[in-house]
XYZ file of C-alpha atoms in Angstrom:
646
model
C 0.000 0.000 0.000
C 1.252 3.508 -0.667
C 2.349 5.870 1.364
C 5.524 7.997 2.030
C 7.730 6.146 4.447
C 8.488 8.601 7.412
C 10.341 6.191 9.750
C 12.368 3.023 9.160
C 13.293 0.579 11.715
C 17.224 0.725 13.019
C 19.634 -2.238 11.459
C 19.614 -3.852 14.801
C 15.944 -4.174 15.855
C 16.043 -8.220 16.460
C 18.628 -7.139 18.632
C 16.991 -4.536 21.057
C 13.512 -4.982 20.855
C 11.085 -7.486 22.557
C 9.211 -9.157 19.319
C 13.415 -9.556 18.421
C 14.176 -11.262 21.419
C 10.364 -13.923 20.712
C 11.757 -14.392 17.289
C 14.902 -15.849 18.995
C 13.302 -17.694 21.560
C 11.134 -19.201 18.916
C 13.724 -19.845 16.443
C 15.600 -22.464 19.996
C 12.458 -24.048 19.574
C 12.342 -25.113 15.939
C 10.166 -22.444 14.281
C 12.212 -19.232 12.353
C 10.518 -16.987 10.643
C 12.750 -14.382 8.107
C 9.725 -11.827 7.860
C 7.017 -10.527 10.157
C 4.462 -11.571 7.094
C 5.241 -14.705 7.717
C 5.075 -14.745 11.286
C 1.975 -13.537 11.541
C 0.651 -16.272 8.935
C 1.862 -18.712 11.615
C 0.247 -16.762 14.133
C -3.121 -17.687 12.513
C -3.095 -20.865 11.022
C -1.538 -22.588 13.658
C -3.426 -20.795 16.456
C -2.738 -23.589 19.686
C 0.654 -23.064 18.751
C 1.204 -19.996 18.371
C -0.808 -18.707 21.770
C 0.853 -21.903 24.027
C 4.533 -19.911 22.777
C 2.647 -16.801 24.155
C 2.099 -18.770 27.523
C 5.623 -20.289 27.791
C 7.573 -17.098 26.640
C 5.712 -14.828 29.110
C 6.041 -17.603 31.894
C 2.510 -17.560 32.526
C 1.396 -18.511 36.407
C -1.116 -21.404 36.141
C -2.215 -22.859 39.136
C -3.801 -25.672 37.401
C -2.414 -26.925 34.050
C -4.408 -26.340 31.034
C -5.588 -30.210 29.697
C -4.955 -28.242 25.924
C -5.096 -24.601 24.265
C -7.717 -24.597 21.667
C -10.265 -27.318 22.776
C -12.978 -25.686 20.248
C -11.967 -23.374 17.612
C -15.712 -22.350 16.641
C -16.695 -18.648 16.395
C -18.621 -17.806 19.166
C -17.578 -20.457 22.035
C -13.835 -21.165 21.699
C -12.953 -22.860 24.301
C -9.345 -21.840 25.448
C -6.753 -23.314 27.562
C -9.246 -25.358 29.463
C -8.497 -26.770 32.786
C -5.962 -23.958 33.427
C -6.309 -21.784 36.265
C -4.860 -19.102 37.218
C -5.514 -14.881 37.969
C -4.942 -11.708 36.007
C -3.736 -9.757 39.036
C -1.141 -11.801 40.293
C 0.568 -11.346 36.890
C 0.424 -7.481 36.858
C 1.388 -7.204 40.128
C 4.766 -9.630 39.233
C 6.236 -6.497 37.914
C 8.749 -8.434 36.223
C 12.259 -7.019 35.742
C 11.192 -4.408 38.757
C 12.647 -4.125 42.101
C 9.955 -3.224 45.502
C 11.320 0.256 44.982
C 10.849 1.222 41.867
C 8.331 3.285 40.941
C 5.783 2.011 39.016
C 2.627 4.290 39.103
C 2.888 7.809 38.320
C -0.188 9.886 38.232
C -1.431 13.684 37.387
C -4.467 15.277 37.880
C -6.122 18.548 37.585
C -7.995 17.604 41.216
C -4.904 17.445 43.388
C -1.289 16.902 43.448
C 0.854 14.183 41.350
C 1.414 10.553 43.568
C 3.962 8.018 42.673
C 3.623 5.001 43.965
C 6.777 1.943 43.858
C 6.206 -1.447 43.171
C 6.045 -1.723 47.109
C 3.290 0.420 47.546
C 1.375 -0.965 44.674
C 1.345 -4.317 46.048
C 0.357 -3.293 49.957
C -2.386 -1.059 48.683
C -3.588 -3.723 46.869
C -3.692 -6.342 49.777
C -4.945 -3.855 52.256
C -8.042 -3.299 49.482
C -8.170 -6.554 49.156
C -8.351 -7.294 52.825
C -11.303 -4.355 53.371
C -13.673 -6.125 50.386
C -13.238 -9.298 51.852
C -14.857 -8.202 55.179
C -17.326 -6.291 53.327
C -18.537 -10.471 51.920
C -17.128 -9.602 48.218
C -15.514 -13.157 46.528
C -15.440 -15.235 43.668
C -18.297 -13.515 41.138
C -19.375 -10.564 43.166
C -19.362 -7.194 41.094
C -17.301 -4.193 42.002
C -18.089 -0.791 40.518
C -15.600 2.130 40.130
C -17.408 5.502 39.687
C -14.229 6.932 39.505
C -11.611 8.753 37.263
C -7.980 7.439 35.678
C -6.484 7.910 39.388
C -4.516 5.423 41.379
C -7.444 4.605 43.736
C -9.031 3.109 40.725
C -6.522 0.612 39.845
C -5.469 -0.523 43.520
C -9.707 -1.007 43.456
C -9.655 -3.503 40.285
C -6.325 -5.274 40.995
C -7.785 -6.026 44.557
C -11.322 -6.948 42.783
C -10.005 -9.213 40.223
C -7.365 -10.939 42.934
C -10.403 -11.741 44.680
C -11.716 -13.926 41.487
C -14.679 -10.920 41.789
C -15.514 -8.802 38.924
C -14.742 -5.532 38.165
C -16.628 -2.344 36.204
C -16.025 1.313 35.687
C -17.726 4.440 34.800
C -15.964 7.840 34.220
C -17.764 10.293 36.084
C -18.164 12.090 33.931
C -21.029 9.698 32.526
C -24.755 11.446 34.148
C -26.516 9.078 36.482
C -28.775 7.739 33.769
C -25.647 6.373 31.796
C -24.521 4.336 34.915
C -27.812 2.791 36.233
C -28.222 1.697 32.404
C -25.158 -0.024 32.844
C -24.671 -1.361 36.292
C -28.426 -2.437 36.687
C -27.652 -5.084 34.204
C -24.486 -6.796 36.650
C -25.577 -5.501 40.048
C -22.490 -4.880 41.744
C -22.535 -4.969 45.515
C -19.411 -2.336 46.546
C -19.697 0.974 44.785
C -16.925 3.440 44.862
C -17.353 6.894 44.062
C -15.304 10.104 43.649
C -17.305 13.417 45.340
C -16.546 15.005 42.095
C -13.347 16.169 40.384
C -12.090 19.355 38.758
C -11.881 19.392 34.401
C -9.482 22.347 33.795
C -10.354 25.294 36.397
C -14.226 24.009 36.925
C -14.960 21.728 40.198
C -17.807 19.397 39.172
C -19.809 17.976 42.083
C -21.166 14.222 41.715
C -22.842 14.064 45.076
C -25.854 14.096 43.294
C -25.393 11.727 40.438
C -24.374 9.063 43.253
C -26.851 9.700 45.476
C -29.088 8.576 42.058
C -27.136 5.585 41.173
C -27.394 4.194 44.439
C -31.167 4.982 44.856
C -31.794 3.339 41.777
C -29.880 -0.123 42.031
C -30.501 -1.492 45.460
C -27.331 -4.657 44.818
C -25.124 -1.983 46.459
C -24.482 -2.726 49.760
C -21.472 -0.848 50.418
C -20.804 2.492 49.336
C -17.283 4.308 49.603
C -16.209 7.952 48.713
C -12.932 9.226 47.464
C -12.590 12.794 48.549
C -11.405 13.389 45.327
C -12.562 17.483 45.272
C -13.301 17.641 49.077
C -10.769 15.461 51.369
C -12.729 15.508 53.929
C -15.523 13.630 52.706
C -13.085 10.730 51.710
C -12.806 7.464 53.315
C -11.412 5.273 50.867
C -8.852 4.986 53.818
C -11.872 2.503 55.666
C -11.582 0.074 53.481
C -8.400 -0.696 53.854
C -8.024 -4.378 56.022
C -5.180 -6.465 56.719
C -4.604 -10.062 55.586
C -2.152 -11.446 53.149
C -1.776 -10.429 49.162
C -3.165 -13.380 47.890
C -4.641 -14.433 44.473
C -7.796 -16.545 43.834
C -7.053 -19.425 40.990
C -9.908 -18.977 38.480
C -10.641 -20.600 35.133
C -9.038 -19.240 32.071
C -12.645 -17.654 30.912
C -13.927 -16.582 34.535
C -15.072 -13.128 34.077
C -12.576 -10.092 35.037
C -14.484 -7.241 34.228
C -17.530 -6.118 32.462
C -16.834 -3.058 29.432
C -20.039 -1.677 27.915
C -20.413 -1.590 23.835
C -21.770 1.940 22.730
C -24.510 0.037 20.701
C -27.063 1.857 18.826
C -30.365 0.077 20.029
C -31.046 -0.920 23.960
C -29.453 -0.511 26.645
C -25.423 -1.043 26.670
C -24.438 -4.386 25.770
C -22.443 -5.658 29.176
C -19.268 -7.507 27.263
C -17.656 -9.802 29.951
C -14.003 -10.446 29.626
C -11.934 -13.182 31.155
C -8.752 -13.163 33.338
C -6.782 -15.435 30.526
C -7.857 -14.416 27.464
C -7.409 -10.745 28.385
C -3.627 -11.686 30.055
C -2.443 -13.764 27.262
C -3.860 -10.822 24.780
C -2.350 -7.841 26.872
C 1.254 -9.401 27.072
C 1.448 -10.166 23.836
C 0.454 -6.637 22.560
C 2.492 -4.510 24.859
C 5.408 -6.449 24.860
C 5.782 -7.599 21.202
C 4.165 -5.223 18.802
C 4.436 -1.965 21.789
C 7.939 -3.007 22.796
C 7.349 -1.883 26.641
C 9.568 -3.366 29.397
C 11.033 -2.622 32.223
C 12.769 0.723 30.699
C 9.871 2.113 29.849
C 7.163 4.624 30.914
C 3.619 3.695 29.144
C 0.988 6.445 29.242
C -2.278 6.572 27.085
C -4.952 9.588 27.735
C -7.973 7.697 28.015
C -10.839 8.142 30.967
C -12.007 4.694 32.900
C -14.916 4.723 30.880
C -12.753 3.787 27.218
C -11.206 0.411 27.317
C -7.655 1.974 26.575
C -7.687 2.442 30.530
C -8.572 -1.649 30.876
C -5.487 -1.668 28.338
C -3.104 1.006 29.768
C -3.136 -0.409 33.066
C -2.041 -4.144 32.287
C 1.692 -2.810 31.505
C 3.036 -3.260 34.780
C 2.222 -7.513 33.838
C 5.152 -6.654 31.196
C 7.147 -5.359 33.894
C 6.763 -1.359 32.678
C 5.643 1.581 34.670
C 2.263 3.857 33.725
C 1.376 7.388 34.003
C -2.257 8.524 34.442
C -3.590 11.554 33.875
C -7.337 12.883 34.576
C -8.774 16.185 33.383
C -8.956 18.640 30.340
C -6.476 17.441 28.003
C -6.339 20.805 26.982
C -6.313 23.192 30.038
C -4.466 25.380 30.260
C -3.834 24.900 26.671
C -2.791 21.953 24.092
C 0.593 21.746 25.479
C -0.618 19.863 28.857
C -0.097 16.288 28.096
C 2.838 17.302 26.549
C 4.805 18.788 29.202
C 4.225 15.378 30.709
C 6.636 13.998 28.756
C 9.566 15.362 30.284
C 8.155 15.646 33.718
C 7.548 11.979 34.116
C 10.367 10.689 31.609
C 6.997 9.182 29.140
C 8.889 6.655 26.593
C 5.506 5.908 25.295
C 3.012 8.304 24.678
C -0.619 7.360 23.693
C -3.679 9.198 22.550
C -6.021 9.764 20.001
C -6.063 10.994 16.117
C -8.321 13.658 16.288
C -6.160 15.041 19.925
C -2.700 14.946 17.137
C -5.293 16.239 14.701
C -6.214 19.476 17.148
C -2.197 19.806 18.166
C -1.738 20.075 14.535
C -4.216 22.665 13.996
C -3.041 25.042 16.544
C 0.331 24.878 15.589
C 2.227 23.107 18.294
C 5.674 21.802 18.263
C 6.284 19.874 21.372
C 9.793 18.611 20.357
C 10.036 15.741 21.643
C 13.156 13.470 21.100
C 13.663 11.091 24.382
C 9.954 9.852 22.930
C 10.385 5.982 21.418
C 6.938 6.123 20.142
C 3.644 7.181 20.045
C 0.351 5.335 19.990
C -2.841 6.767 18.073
C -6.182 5.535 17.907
C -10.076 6.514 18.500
C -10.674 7.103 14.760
C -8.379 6.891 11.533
C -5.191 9.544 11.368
C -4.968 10.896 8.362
C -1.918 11.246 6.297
C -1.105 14.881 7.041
C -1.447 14.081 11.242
C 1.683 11.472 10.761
C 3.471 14.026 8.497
C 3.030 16.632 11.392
C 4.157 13.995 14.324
C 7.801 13.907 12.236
C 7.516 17.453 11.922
C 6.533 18.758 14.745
C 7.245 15.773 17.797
C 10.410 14.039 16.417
C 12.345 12.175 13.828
C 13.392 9.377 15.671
C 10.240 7.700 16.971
C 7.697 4.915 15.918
C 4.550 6.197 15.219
C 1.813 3.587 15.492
C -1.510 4.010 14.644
C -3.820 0.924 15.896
C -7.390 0.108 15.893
C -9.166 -2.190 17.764
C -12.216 -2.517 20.458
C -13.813 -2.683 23.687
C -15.185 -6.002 22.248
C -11.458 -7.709 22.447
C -9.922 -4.796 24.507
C -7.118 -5.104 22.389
C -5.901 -3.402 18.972
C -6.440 -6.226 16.275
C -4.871 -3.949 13.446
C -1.302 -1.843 14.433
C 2.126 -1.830 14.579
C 5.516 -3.451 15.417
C 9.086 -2.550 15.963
C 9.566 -4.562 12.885
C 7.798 -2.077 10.134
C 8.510 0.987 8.788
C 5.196 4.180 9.096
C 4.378 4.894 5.922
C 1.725 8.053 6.434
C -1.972 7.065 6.476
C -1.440 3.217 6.878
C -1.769 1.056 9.653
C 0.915 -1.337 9.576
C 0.201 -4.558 9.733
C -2.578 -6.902 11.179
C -1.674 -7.962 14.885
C -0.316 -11.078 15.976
C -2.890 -13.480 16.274
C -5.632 -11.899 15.035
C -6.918 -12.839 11.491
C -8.379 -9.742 10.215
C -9.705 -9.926 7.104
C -11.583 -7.794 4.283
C -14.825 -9.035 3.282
C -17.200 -7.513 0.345
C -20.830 -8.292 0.473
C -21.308 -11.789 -0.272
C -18.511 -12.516 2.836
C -15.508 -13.226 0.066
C -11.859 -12.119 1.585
C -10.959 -9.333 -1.026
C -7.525 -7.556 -1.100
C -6.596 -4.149 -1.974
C -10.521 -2.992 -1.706
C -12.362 -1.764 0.851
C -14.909 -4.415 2.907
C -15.747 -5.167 5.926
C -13.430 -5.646 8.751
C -14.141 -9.213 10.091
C -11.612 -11.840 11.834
C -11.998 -15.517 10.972
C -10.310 -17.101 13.383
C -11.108 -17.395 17.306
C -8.780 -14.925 19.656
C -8.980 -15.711 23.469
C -9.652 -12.150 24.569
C -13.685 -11.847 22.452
C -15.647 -12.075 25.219
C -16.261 -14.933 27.036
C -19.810 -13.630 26.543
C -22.370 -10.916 27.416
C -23.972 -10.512 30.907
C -27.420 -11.930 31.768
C -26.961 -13.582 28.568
C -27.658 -17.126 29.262
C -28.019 -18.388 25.646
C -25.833 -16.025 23.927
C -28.180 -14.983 21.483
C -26.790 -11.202 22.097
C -23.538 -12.051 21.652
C -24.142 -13.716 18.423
C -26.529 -10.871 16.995
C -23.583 -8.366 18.060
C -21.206 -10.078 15.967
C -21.947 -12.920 14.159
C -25.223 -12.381 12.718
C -23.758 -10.785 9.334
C -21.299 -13.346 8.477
C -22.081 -16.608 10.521
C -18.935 -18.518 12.294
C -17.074 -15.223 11.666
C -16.761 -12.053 14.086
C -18.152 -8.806 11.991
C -16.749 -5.821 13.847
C -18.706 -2.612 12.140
C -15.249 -0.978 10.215
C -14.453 -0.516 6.700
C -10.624 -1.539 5.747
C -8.566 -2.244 3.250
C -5.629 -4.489 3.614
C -3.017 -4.479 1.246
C -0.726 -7.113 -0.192
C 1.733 -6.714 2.147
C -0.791 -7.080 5.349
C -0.672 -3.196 5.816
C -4.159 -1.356 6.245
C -6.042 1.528 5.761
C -9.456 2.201 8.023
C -12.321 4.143 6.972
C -13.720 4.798 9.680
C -17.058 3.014 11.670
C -19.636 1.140 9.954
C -21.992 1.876 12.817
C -23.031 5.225 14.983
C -20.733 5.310 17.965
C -20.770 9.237 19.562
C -17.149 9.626 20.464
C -16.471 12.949 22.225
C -12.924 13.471 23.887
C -12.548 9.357 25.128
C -16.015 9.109 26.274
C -17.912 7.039 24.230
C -21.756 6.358 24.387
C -24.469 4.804 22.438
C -26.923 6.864 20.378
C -30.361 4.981 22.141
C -28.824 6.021 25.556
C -29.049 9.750 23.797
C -32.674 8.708 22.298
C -33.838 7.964 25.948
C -32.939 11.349 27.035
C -34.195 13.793 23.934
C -37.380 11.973 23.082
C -38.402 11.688 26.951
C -39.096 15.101 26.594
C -42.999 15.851 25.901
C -42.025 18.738 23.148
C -39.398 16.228 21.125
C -41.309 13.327 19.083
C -38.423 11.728 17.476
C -34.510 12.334 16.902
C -31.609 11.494 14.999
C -28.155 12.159 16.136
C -24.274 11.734 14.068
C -20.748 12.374 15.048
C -18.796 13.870 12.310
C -15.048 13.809 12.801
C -13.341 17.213 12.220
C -9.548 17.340 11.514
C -8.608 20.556 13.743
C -11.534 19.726 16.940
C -10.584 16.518 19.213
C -14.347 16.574 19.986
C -15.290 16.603 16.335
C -18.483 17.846 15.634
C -22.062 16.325 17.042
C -25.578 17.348 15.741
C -29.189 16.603 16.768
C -32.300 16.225 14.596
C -35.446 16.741 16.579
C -38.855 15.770 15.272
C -41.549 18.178 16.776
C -45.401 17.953 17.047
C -47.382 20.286 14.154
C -46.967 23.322 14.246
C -44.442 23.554 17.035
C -41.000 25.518 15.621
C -37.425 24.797 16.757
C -37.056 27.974 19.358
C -33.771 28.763 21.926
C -35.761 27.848 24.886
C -36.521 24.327 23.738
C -32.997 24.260 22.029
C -31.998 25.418 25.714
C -33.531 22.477 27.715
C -32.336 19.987 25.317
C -28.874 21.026 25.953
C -29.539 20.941 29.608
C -31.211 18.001 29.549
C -28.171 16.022 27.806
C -25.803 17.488 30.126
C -27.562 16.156 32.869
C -28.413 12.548 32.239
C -25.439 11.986 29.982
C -21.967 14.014 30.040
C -21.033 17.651 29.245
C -19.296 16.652 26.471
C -22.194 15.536 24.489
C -24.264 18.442 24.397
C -24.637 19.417 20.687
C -22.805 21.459 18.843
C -25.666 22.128 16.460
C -29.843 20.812 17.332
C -31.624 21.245 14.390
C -35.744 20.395 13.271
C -36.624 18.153 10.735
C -39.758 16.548 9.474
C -38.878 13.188 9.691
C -36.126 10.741 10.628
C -35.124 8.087 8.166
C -36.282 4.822 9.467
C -36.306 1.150 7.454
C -39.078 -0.746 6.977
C -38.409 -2.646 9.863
C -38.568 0.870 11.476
C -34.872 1.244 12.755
C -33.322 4.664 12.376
C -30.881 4.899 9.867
C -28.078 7.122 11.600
C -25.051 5.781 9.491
C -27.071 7.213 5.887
C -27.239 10.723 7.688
C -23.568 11.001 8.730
C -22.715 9.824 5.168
C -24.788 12.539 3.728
C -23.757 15.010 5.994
C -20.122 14.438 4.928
C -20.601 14.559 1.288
C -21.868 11.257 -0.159
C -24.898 11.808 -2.322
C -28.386 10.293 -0.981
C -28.012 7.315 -4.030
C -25.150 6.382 -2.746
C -25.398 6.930 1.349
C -28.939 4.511 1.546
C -30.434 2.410 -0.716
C -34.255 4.194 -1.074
C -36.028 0.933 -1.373
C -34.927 -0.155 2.327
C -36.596 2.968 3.761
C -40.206 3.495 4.864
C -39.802 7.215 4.364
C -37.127 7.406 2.009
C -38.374 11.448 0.928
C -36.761 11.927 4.639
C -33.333 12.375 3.339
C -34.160 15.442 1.572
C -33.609 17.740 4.333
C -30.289 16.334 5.274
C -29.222 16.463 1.514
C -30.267 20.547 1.275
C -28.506 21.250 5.337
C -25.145 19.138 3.931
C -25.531 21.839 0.797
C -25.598 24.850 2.929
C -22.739 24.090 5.232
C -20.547 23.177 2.296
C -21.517 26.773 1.103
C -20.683 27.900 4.611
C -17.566 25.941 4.972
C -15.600 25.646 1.515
């Protein structure tokens, strides 16, 4: 695939990097491989063996051997490493390659001053949390739920929930109350932790309220404890601290870890459970072999605990590197922030999103940036001119990698390795183990055209199924319904001869704003329960120089009622309320209709594509609509703002 190459890798890569040092450890054991292409073919084809070199290289803890790896390849229900036991904790908290006083946590925060905490602390925080839930009755299968920001309370909270064999979940809070009784009435957790509030940039945000909601509303929680996070005194976090030994609960290789929530554009949020060894085998082979983070190395990702970059971000310590957190405006006081971080906490690896490079690239920064080995981009597709900028503007001697992946598999399934060159506007190469493949229509692989992104072979972190979910019929509408026996994941790519690819961008509706992501029928539930609104439409549009991009509304009102500020007004407040500041529209328009199939499902994907230039022939096929004359109106607004905005 084309592309100009801005970065090559150094003569002696299999010589300093991780995936280097796996090639030689696999080559001992009979199998050498001259190219990553090839490699990665193994990866796929011979899947027990490939994932069982995973489990030897990384020394994997099991406290009951596995009886096989791949006891069922079928798509859903694989069936991996069965018989095995063993726990996701224990392995971060190994630290390998780290002494008890190094430090291995490093967070920043716009609500109070930096912490560090060593290896040491990590681990006594951990049993003392550990200790405090287990006199509050949590074990094996009780649920744990985080109302809390990217702050080191959070993590000591999951390590000591998933050593436990319970089962963790998060909400940012910046998600309204609504958002997190959708989700945690579904699992019913039992402990609920919850920040007071926090500060984003100069403005403190109280969530007194929004707790005192989600805890009227889901009567499971038992146990509630505040972190002081804006007022100390109202913390006491401290009280659930116990004593009694670090210790680790053996589970089965698919016993649920924690629960992430899809951003799904009908019901309620689809509860994906992940398992502690699909999720471990999944994490150290990504961070260590296509990342390239050790011991050396400083990981950090901006991402709230609400994205499943946190679930991924905080699994580096299992490779043995540190991580840096950071919660709050990303840019306050101005783009620069996250930057400055670099130097200040010695970053080697600095992660984010494309539209955040995007927005650094519109308002001219130049962080200069040379101790930086790489940077990490993801959330949406970067274009060619936000690599150019990186070597222009960051540094010359770092790996860009631009990856794309899910909260489905909590992983990236498309990215990078030490091993390739960045060529600008291409995605690397397809992942280690992951078969991603390019599918037209009729569910044929094609190559060097656009399909649909699908994987055809099993990977042990898909879910190990959805909650309250007995038959998996969800699970297998979500994924497999398209294409049966083969996971449809909802993005257009293009892989090339040479295993690089290009994304397009979603194939669904996910709203996107600034790392928190929710589902357009949680939006639905909060417009149209207001008497004046009779239906709605929402899109996301990405914009190249806004890290927010761009979100509109479509109301539907009663006859003869007109779009006025005071309505426009309460919608806004409305959606800041129940859902998140950051999803208030930019732009609420009225319409007479929203386009709907015959099967009477709105057609959001059609809108965004007219919106963005595609004409209506193309953007829906007319015949599939019961009101196909709706499109009109989005068709004449997409032909004034292109007037407005050459």
């Amino acid at each position: 695939m084309t592309g100009t190459v801005l970065w090559e890798p150094p003569a002696d890569v299999r010589e300093t990097t991780r995936i280097g040092d796996y090639l030689r450890w696999l080559s001992g054991r009979g199998h050498d491989f001259a190219t990553y292409e090839r490699l990665w073919e193994w990866s796929v084809t011979d899947l027990p063996g490939f994932w069982q070199s995973i489990w030897d290289y990384f020394e994997v803890i099991s406290h009951d051997p596995p009886t096989a790896v791949l006891a069922d390849a079928s798509m859903p229900g694989a069936k991996w490493f069965p018989g095995a036991t063993l726990n996701y904790a224990e392995h971060v908290l190994r630290m390998p390659g780290r002494d008890d006083e190094d430090t291995v946590v490093i967070a920043y925060s716009q609500s109070r001053q930096p912490i560090r905490l060593t290896a040491r602390q990590l681990r006594d925080q951990v049993r003392r949390v550990r200790a405090g839930l287990k006199a509050r009755g949590v074990g094996k299968g009780d649920r744990v739920a985080a109302y809390a920001p990217n702050i080191p309370e959070t993590y000591v909270l999951m390590l000591a929930t998933t050593s436990l064999g319970a089962i963790f979940s998060s909400c940012a809070p910046e998600f309204g109350s609504r958002s997190v009784i959708d989700r945690w009435s579904q699992i019913e957790p039992k402990v609920l932790v919850a920040v007071d509030g926090y500060m984003y940039g100069d403005k403190a945000i109280s969530r007194t309220a929004e707790v005192a909601a989600i805890t009227d509303a889901i009567p499971s929680i038992a146990h509630l404890v505040t972190i002081g996070y804006l007022d100390p005194s109202k913390d006491d976090f401290s009280d659930l601290y116990g004593e009694g030994p670090l210790a680790f609960e053996p589970v089965p290789f698919d016993h649920p870890l924690y629960v992430l929530y899809s951003s799904g554009t009908t019901g309620l949020p689809k509860p994906i459970v992940h398992g502690h060894g699909g999720i471990l085998l999944e994490h150290l082979k990504i961070l260590a072999l296509h990342h390239d983070l050790g011991p050396e190395d400083r990981f950090f990702w901006f991402t709230t605990t609400g994205w499943m970059m946190w679930n991924f971000l905080v699994s580096a310590p299992a490779v043995g590197a540190s991580i840096v957190m950071f919660d709050g405006n990303p840019g306050f006081p101005d783009m620069s922030a996250l930057w400055n971080l670099v130097d200040e906490a010695d970053i080697s690896y600095f992660g984010t999103s494309a539209p955040f490079l995007m927005a650094c690239r519109k308002a001219g920064l130049r962080p200069d940036k040379p101790s930086l080995k790489a940077i990490g981009s993801t959330g949406a597709p970067l274009p060619p001119e936000g690599f150019d900028w990186v070597y222009e503007a960051v540094g010359t001697q770092l790996q860009l990698q631009s990856l794309s992946g899910g909260t489905d598999v909590c992983t990236g399934f498309v990215g990078a390795s030490p091993l390739h060159p960045v060529r600008e506007g291409v995605i690397a190469c397809r992942c280690l183990g992951a078969r991603v493949e390019a599918f037209d229509p009729s569910g044929n692989p094609v190559v060097d055209q656009l399909g649909e992104l699908v994987i055809t072979a099993p990977m042990p972190s898909m879910p190990v199924g959805f909650w309250n979910d007995p038959d998996g019929k969800r699970y297998r509408e979500a994924y497999f319904d398209v294409f049966p026996g083969v996971w449809r994941h909802g993005d257009w790519i293009t892989i090339g001869e040479d295993g690089s690819c290009v994304i397009t961008g979603r194939s669904d509706a996910t709203l996107n704003r600034g790392g928190v992501r929710l589902g357009t029928a949680e939006f639905y539930s909060v417009v149209e329960a207001l008497p004046e609104v009779v239906d709605s439409v929402v899109v996301h549009l990405e914009q190249d120089d806004n890290p927010n991009g761009e979100l509109l509304l479509f109301v539907v009102l009663p006859d003869g009622v007109e779009l006025g500020d005071e309505l426009t007004a309460k919608i806004r407040r409305e959606l800041r309320t129940a859902l998140s500041p950051r999803h208030i529209p930019d732009e609420i328009h009225q319409v007479r209709a929203v386009p709907r199939t015959l099967s009477a499902k709105k057609l959001e994907v059609p809108v965004k594509r007219i919106l963005t230039g595609t004409p209506v022939e193309s953007a829906a096929a007319k015949g599939a609509l019961a009101n196909p004359d709706s499109l009109v109106a989005f068709e004449e607004l997409a032909v004034v703002r292109r007037k407005e905005r050459p």
